[in-house]
Short mmCIF file of C-alpha atoms and ligand atoms in Angstrom, two decimals:
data_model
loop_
_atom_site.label_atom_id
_atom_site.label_comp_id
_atom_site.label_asym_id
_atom_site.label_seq_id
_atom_site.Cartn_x
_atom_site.Cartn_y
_atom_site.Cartn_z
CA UNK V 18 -34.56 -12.88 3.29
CA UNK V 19 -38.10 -14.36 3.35
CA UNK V 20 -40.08 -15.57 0.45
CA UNK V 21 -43.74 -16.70 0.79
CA UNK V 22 -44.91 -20.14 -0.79
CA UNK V 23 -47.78 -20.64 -2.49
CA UNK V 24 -49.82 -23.58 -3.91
CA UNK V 25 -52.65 -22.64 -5.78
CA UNK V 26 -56.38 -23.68 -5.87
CA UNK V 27 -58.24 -23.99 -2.58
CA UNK V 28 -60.92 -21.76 -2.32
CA UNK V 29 -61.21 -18.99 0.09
CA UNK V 30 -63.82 -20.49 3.18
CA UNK V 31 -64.49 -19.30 6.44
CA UNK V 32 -64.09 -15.98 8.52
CA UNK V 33 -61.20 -13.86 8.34
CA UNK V 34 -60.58 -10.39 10.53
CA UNK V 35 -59.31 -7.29 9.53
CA UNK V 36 -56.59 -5.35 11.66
CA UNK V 37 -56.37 -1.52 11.81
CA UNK V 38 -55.14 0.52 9.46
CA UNK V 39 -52.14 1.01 8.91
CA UNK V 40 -52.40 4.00 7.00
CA UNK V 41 -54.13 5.32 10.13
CA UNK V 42 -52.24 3.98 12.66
CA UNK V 43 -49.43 6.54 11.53
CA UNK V 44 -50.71 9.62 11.24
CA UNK V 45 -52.81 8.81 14.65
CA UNK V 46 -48.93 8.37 16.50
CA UNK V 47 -47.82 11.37 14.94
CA UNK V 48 -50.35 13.18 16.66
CA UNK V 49 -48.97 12.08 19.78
CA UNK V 50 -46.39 14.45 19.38
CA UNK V 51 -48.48 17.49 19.68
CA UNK V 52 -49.35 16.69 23.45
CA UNK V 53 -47.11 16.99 26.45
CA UNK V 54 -50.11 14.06 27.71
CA UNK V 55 -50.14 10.52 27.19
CA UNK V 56 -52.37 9.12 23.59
CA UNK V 57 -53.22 5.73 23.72
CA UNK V 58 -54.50 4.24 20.52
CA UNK V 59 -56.28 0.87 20.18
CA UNK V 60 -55.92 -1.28 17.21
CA UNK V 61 -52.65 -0.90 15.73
CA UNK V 62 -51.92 -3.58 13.53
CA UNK V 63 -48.67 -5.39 14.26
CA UNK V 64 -47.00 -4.31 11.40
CA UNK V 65 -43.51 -2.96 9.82
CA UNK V 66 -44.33 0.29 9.80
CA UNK V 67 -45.59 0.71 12.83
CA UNK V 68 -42.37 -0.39 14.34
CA UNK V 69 -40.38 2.10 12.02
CA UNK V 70 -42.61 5.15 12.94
CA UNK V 71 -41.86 3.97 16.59
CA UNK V 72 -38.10 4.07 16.21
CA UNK V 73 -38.59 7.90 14.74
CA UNK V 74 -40.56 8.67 17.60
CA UNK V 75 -38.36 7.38 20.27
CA UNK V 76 -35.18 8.48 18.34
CA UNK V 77 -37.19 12.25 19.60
CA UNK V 78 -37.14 11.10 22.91
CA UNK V 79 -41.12 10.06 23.14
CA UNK V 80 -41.84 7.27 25.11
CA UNK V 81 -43.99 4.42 22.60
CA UNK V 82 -45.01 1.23 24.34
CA UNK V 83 -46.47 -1.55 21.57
CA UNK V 84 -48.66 -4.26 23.15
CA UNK V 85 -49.79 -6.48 20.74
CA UNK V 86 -52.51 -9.58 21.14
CA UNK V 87 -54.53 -9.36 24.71
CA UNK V 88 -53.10 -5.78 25.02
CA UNK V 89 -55.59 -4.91 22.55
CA UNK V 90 -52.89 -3.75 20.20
CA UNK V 91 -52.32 -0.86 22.04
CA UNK V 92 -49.93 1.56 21.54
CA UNK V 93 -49.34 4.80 24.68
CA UNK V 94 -47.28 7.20 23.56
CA UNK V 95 -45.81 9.77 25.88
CA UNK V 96 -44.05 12.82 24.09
CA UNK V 97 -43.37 14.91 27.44
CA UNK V 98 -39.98 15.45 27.13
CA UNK V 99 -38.85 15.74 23.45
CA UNK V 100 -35.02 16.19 22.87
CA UNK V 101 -34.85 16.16 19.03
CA UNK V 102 -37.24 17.28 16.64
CA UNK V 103 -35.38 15.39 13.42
CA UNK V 104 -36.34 12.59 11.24
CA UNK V 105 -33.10 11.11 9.75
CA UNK V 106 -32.49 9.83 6.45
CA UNK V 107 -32.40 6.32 7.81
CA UNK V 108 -35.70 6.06 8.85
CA UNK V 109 -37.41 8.26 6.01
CA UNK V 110 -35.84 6.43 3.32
CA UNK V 111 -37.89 3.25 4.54
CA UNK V 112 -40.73 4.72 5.52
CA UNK V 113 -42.26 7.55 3.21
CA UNK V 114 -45.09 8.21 5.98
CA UNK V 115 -42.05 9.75 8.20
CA UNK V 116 -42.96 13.08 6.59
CA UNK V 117 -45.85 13.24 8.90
CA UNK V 118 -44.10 14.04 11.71
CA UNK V 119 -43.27 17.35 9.96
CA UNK V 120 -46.41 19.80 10.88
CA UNK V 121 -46.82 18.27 14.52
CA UNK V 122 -42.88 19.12 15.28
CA UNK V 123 -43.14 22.70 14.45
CA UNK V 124 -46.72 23.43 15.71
CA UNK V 125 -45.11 21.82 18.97
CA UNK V 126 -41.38 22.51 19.25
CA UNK V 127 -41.31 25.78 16.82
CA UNK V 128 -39.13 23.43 14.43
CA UNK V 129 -38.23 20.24 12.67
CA UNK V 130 -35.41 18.92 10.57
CA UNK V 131 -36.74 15.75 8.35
CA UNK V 132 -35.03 14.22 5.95
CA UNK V 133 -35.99 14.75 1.94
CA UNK V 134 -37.49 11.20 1.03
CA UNK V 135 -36.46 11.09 -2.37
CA UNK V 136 -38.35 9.04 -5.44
CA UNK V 137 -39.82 5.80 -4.78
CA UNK V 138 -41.23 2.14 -6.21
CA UNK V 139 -44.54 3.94 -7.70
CA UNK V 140 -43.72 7.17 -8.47
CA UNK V 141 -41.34 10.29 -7.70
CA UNK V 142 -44.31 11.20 -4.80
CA UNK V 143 -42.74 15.05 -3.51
CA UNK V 144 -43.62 16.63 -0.96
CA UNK V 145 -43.94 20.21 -2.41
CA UNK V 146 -47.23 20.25 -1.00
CA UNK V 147 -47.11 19.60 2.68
CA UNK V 148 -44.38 22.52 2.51
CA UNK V 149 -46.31 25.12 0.59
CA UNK V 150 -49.19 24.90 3.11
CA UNK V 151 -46.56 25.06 6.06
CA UNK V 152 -45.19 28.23 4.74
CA UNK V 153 -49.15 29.37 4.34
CA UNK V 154 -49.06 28.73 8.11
CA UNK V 155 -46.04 31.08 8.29
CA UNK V 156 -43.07 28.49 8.48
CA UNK V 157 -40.16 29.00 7.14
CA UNK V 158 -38.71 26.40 5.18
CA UNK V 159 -34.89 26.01 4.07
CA UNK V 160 -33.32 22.75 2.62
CA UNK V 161 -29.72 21.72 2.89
CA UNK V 162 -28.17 18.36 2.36
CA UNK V 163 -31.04 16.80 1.53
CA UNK V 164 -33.10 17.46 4.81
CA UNK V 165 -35.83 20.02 5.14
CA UNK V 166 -35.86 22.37 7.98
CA UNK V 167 -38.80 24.25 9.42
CA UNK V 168 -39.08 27.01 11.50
CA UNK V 169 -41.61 28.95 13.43
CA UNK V 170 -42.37 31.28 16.56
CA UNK V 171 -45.59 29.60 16.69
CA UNK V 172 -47.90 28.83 13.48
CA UNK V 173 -50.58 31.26 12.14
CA UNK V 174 -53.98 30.32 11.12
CA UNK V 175 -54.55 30.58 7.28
CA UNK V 176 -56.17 29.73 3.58
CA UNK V 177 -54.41 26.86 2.33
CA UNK V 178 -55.41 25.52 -1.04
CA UNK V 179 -54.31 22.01 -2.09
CA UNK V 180 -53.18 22.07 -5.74
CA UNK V 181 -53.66 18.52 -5.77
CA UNK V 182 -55.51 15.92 -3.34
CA UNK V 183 -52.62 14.61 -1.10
CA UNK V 184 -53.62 12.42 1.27
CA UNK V 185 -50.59 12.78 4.12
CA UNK V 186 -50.60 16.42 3.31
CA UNK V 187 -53.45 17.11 4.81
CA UNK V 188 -53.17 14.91 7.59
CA UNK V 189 -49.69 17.15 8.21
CA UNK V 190 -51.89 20.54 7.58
CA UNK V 191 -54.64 19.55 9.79
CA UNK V 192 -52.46 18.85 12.89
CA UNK V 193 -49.86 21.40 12.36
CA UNK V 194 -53.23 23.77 12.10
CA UNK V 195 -54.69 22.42 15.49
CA UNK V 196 -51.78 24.59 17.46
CA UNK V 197 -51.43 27.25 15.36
CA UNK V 198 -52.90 30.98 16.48
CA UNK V 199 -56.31 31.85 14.75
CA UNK V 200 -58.20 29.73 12.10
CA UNK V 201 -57.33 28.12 9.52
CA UNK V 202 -59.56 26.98 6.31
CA UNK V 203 -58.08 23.97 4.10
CA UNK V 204 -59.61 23.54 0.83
CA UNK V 205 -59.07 20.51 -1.62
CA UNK V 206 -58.64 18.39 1.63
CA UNK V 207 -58.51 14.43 0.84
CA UNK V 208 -62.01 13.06 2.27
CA UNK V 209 -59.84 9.28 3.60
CA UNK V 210 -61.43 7.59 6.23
CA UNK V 211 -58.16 8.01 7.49
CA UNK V 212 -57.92 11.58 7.73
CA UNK V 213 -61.60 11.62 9.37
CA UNK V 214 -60.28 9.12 11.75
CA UNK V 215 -57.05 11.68 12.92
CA UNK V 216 -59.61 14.49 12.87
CA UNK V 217 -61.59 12.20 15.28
CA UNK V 218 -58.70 11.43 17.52
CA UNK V 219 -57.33 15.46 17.52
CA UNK V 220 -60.52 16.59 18.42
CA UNK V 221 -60.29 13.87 21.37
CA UNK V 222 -56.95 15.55 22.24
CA UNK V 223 -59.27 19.37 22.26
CA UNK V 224 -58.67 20.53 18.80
CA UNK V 225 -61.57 22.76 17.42
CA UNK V 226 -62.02 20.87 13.73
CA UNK V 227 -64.97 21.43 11.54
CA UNK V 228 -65.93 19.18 8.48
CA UNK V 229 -63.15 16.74 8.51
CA UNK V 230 -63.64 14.38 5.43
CA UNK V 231 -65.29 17.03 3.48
CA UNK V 232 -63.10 18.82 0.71
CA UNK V 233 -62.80 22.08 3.08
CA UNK V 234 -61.51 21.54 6.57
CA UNK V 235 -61.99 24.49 9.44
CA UNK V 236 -59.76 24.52 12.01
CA UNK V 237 -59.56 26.79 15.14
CA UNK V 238 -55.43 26.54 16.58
CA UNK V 239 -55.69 26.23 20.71
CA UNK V 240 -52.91 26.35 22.59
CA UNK V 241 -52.11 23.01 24.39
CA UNK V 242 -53.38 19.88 23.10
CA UNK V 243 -54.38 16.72 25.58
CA UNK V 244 -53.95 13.39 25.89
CA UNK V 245 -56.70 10.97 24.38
CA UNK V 246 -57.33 7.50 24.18
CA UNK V 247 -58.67 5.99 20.61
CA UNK V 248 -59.77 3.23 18.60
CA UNK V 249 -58.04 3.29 14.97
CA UNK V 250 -60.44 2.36 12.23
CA UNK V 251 -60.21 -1.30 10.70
CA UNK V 252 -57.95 -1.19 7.68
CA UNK V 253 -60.07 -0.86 4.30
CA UNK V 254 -57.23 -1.99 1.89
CA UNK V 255 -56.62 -5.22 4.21
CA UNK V 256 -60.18 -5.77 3.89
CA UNK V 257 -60.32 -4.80 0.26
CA UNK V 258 -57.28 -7.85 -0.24
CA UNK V 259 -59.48 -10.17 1.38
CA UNK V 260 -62.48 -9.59 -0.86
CA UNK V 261 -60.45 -9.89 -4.04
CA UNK V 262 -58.87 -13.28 -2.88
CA UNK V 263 -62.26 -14.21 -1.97
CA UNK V 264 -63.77 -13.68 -5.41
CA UNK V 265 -60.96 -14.60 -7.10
CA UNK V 266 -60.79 -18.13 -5.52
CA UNK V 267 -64.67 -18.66 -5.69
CA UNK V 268 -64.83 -18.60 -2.22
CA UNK V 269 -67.19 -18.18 0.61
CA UNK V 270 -65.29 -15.85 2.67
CA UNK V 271 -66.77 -13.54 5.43
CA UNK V 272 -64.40 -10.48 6.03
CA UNK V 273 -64.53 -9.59 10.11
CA UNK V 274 -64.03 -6.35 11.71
CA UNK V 275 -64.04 -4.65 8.96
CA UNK V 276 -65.94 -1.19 7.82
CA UNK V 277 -68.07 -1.71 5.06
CA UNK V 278 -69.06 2.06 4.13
CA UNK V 279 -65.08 2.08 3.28
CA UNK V 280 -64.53 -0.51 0.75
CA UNK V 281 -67.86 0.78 -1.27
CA UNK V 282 -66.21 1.45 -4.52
CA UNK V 283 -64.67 -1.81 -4.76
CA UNK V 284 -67.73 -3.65 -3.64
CA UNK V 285 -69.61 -2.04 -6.64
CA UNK V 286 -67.14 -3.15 -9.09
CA UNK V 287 -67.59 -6.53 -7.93
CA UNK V 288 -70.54 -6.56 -8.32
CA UNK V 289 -70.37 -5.72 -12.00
CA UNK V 290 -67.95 -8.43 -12.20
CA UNK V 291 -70.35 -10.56 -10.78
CA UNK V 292 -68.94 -11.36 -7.72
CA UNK V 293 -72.30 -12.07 -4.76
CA UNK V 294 -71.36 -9.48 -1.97
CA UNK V 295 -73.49 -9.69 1.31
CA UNK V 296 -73.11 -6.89 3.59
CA UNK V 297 -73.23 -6.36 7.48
CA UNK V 298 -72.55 -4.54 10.33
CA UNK V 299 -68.68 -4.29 10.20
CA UNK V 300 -68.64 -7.52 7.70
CA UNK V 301 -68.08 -8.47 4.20
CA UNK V 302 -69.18 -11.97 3.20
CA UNK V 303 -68.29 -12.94 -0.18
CA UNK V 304 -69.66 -15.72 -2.40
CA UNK V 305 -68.86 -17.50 -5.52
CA UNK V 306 -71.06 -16.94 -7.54
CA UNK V 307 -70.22 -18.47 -11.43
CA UNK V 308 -67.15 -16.80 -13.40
CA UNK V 309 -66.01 -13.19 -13.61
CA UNK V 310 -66.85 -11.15 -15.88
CA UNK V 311 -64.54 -7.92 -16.96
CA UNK V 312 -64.72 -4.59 -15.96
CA UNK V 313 -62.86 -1.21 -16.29
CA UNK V 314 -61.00 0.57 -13.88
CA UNK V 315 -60.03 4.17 -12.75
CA UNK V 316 -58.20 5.12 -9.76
CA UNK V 317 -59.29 7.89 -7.91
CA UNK V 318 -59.45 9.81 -4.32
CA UNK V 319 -61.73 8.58 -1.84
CA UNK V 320 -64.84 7.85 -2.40
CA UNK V 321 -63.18 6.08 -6.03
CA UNK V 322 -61.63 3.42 -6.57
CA UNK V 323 -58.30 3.41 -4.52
CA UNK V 324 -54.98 2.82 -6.02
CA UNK V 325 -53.88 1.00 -3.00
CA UNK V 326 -56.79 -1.84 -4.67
CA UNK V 327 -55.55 -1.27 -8.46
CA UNK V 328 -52.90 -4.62 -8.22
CA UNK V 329 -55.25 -7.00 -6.40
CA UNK V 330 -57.59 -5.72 -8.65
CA UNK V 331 -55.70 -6.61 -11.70
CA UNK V 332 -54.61 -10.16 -10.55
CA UNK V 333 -58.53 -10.80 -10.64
CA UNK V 334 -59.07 -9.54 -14.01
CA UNK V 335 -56.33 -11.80 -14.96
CA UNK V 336 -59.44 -14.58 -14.72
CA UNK V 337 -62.33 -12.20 -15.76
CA UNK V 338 -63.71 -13.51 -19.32
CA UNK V 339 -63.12 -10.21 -21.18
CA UNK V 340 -60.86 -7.14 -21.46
CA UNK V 341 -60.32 -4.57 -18.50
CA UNK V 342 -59.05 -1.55 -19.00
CA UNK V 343 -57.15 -0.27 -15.67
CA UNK V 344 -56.24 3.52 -15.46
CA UNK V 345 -53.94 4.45 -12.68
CA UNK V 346 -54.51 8.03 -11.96
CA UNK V 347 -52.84 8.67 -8.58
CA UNK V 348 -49.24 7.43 -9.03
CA UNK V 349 -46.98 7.39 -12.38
CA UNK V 350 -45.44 4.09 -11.98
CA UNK V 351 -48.18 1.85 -10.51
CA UNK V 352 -47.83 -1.09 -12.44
CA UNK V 353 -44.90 -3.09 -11.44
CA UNK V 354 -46.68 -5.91 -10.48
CA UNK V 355 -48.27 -5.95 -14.13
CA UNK V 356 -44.32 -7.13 -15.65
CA UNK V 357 -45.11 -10.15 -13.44
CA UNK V 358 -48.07 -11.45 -13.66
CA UNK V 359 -47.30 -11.88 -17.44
CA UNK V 360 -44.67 -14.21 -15.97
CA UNK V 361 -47.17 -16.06 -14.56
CA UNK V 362 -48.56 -16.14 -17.35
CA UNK V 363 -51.60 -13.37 -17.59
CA UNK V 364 -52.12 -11.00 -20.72
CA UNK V 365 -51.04 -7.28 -19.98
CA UNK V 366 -50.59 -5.18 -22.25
CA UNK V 367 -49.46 -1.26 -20.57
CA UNK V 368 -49.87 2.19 -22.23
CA UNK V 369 -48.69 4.95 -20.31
CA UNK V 370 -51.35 5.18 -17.59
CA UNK V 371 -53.12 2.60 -18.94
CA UNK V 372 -52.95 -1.54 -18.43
CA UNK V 373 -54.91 -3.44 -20.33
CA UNK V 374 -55.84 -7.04 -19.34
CA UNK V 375 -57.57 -9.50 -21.11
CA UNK V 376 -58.65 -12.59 -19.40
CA UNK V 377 -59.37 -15.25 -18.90
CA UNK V 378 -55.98 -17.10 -18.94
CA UNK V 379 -54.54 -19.56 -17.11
CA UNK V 380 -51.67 -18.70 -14.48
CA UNK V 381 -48.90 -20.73 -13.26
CA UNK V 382 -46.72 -20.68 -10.43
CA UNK V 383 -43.75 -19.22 -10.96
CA UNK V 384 -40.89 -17.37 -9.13
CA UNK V 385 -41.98 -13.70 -8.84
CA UNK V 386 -40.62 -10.58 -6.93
CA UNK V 387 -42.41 -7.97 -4.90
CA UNK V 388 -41.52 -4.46 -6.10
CA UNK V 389 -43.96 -2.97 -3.02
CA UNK V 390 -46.53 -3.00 -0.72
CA UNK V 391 -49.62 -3.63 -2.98
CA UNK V 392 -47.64 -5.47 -5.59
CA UNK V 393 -46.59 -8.21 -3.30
CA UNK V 394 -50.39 -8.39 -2.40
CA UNK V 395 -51.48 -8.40 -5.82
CA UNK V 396 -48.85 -11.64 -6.55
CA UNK V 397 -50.12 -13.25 -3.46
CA UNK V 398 -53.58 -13.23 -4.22
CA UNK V 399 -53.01 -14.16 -7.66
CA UNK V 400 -50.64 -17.28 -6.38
CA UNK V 401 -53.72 -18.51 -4.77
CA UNK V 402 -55.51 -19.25 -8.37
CA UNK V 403 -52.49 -20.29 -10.14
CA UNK V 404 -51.68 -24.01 -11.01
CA UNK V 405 -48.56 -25.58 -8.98
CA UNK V 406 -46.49 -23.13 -6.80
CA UNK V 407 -45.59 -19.65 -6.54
CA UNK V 408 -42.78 -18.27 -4.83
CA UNK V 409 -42.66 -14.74 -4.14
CA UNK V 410 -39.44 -12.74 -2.90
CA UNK V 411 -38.79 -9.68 -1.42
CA UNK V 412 -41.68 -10.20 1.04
CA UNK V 413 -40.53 -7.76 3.30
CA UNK V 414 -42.62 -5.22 1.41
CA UNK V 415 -45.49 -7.13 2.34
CA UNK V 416 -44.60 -7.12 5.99
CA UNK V 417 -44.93 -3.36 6.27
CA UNK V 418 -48.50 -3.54 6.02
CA UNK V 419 -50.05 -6.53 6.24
CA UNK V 420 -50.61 -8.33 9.63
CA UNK V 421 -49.63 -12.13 9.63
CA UNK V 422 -51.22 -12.04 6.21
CA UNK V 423 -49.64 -16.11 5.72
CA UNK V 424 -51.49 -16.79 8.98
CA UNK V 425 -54.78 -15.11 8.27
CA UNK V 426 -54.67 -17.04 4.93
CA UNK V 427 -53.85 -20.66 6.42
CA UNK V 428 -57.00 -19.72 8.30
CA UNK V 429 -59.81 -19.92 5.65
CA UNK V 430 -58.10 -22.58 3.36
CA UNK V 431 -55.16 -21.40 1.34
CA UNK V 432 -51.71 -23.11 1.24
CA UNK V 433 -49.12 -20.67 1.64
CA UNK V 434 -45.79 -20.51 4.02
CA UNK V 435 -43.00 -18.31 4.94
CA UNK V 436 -39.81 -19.39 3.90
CA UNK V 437 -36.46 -17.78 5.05
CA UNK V 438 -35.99 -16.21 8.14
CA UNK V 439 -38.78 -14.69 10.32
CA UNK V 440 -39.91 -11.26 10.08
CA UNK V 441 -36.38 -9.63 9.45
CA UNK V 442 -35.53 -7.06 12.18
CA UNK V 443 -34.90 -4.22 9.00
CA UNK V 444 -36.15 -3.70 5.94
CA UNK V 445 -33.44 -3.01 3.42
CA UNK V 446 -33.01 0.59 2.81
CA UNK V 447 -34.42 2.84 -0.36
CA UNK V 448 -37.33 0.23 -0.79
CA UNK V 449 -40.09 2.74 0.67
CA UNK V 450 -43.17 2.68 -1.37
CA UNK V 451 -46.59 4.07 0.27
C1 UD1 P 510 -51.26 8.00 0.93
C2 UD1 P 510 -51.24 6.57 1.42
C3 UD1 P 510 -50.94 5.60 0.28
C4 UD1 P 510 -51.89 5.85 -0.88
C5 UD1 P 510 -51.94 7.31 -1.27
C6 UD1 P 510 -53.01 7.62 -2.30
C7 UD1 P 510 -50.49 6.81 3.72
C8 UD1 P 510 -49.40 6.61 4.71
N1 UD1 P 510 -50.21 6.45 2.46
O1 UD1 P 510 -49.95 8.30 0.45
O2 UD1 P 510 -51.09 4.28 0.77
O3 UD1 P 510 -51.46 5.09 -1.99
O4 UD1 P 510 -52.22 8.13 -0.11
O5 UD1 P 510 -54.24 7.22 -1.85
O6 UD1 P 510 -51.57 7.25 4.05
N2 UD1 P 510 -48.23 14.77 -4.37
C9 UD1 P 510 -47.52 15.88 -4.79
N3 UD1 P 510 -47.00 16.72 -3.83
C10 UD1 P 510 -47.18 16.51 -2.49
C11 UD1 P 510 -47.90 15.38 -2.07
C12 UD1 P 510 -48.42 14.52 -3.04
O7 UD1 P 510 -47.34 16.09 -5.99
O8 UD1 P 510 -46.67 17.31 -1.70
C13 UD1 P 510 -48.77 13.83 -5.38
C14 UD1 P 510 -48.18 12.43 -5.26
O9 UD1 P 510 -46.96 12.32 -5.95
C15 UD1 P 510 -49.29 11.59 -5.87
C16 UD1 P 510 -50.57 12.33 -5.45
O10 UD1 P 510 -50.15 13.64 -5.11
O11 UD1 P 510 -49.19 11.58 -7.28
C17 UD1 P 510 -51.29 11.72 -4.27
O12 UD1 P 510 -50.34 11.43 -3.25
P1 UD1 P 510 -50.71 11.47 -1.71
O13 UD1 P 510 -52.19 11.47 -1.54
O14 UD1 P 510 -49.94 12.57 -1.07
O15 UD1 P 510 -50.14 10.08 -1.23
P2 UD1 P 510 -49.53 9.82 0.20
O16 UD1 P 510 -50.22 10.69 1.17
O17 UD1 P 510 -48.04 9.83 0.12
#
């Protein structure tokens, strides 16, 4: 299995670009399967789980072409002739974002048998939600041996209420809403970038969609979708990774490609840090600007502080002169990554919901493991300020959403390998997190 290897100290300099998002590179190939047309989406980051929500869609009988480098990182998808509306077990175990495919398979094909995910890294994440609004829409839902099964004539427009922000559930609502008969109103909608960018590409594809990214969402169902071709939005959390490492290294590191209205909330607590943020166009550039100084935390929906940010976030409070106090509201069991960077020699002390970190202390390499996605980010960054040489396993979880991340580090001056084999063909199973 692969390991990465890191030697501390070398500040963060030069330019670095951002891939797309993953988080919206799923949802946008899910949509796919609403259209008997061909979507082609741009920007798809080479990525784990874009090869895993692949494998789901051609186990359905879609046709999914990845082109990576001078294709643009395009991705056509053809779902013309779909023989099996199911998501197995296999794939949903190591992929949470599977669930997606849900609302487009019934709005489509009238039903859909997907696999239960079960609990996961961060938290026991259900998926109560995304049901209860597909039974608003007149589904009918049955489970049995741990798979859910949906079934409809076709959907009906209604009121759907969120009891809680989920971000894939709307994404699920929104296109199982686009073929359904009559109009549907969602309220307590997650306002994601990403879920502005699906609305973007549905609407592309002829869906009638009306304050995407707003808490209330107004959709009219048509009856046949199109094909559409689209750009998928640069990937804010990527970008977010950089910044930290940046700061955290007393860089000088300009972030490429890159949206800047989307990493907002981050760049203000930066700022309070005292971190010098320049912004552009699509660019970040990031200075050093004398040492950190603490500040507090709370993870929220978009626009606040995202949770996917609360681990790199932490490994730079590690060196903040001061306490933080990090409160991780979205997820119950966010704070793997906390257990070790204590190994490494940082001072967390966790409550509950709470973490609190008080810096600044030295960090040494050590041998660390990845517990998921934004963990194994979290360690990496914090590798890059530690004395001597950091070896972190279990990088697979890193390889789901990160694109060449060892590369795109080498770049701008930090001293990190792969170790092991290459990118390993599977992820082990019942490691999904995100
Ligand atoms: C998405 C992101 C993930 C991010 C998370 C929160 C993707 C593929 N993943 O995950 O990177 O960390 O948003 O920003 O976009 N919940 C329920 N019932 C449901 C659905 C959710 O109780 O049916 C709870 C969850 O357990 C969690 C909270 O709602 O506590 C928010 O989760 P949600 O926004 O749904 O996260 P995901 O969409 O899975």
């Amino acid at each position: 299995m692969d390991k990465l290897v890191v030697r501390g100290g070398n500040p963060l300099v030069g330019t670095v670009r951002v891939s797309g998002a993953k988080n919206a590179a799923l949802p946008a190939m899910a949509a796919a399967l609403l259209s008997e047309e061909t979507v082609i989406l741009e920007n798809i980051p080479q990525v784990r789980d874009i090869v895993t929500e692949r494998n789901l869609l051609t186990a359905m009988g879609a046709e999914v072409e990845l082109g990576y480098g001078r294709a643009h990182h395009r991705t056509t998808i053809s779902c013309r002739n779909l023989v099996n509306a199911e998501a197995s077990y296999d794939l949903v175990k190591t992929m949470r974002a599977s669930t997606l495919v849900l609302g487009p398979l019934v709005a489509r094909m009238g039903h859909a048998r997907v696999s239960l995910p079960g609990g996961c890294a961060i938290g026991a994440r259900p998926i109560d939600l995304h049901l209860k609004g597909l039974e608003a829409l007149g589904a009918r839902i049955t489970q049995e041996h741990g798979y859910i099964e949906a079934r409809a004539e076709r959907l009906k427009g209604a009121h759907v209420v969120f009891e809680k922000i989920t971000v894939t559930g709307t994404e699920d609502l929104l296109m199982a809403a686009t073929l359904a008969e009559g109009e549907s109103v969602l309220e307590n909608c997650a306002c994601e970038p990403e879920v502005v960018d699906l609305a973007a590409l549905l609407t592309k594809m002829g869906a009638q969609i009306e304050d995407a990214g707003t808490r209330s969402i107004r959709v009219r169902g048509v009856e046949k979708l199109g094909g559409a071709r689209h750009r998928i939005i640069p990937d804010r959390i990527e970008a977010g990774t950089f910044i930290v490492a940046a700061a955290l290294t007393g860089g000088d590191l300009a972030i490429a490609n890159c949206d800047p209205r989307h990493v907002g909330a981050l760049l203000s607590k930066l700022e309070e840090c005292g971190v010098k943020v320049a912004i552009g166009e699509d660019s970040v550039r990031i200075a050093s600007s004398g040492p950190l100084k603490s500040a507090d935390i709370v993870t929220e929906e978009y626009p606040g502080f995202p949770t996917d940010m609360q681990a790199q976030y932490m490994a730079l409070a590690t060196q903040a002169e001061g306490m933080s106090a990090i409160t991780e509201n979205i997820f119950e069991n966010r704070f793997m990554h906390a257990l070790e960077l204590v190994r490494m020699g940082a001072n967390i002390k966790i409550d509950g919901h709470r973490a609190v970190v008080r810096g600044k202390t030295p960090l040494s390499g050590a041998a660390v493991l990845a517990s998921d996605l934004r963990a194994s980010a979290s360690l990496v960054v914090a590798a890059l300020v530690a004395e001597g040489e950091t070896i972190i396993d279990r990088v697979y979880h890193i390889d789901r959403g990160y694109e060449r991340i060892e590369e795109k580090l080498r770049s701008v001056g930090a001293q990190i390998r792969r170790i092991g084999r290459l990118i390993p063909e599977r992820a082990p199973a019942a490691v999904a997190a995100e």
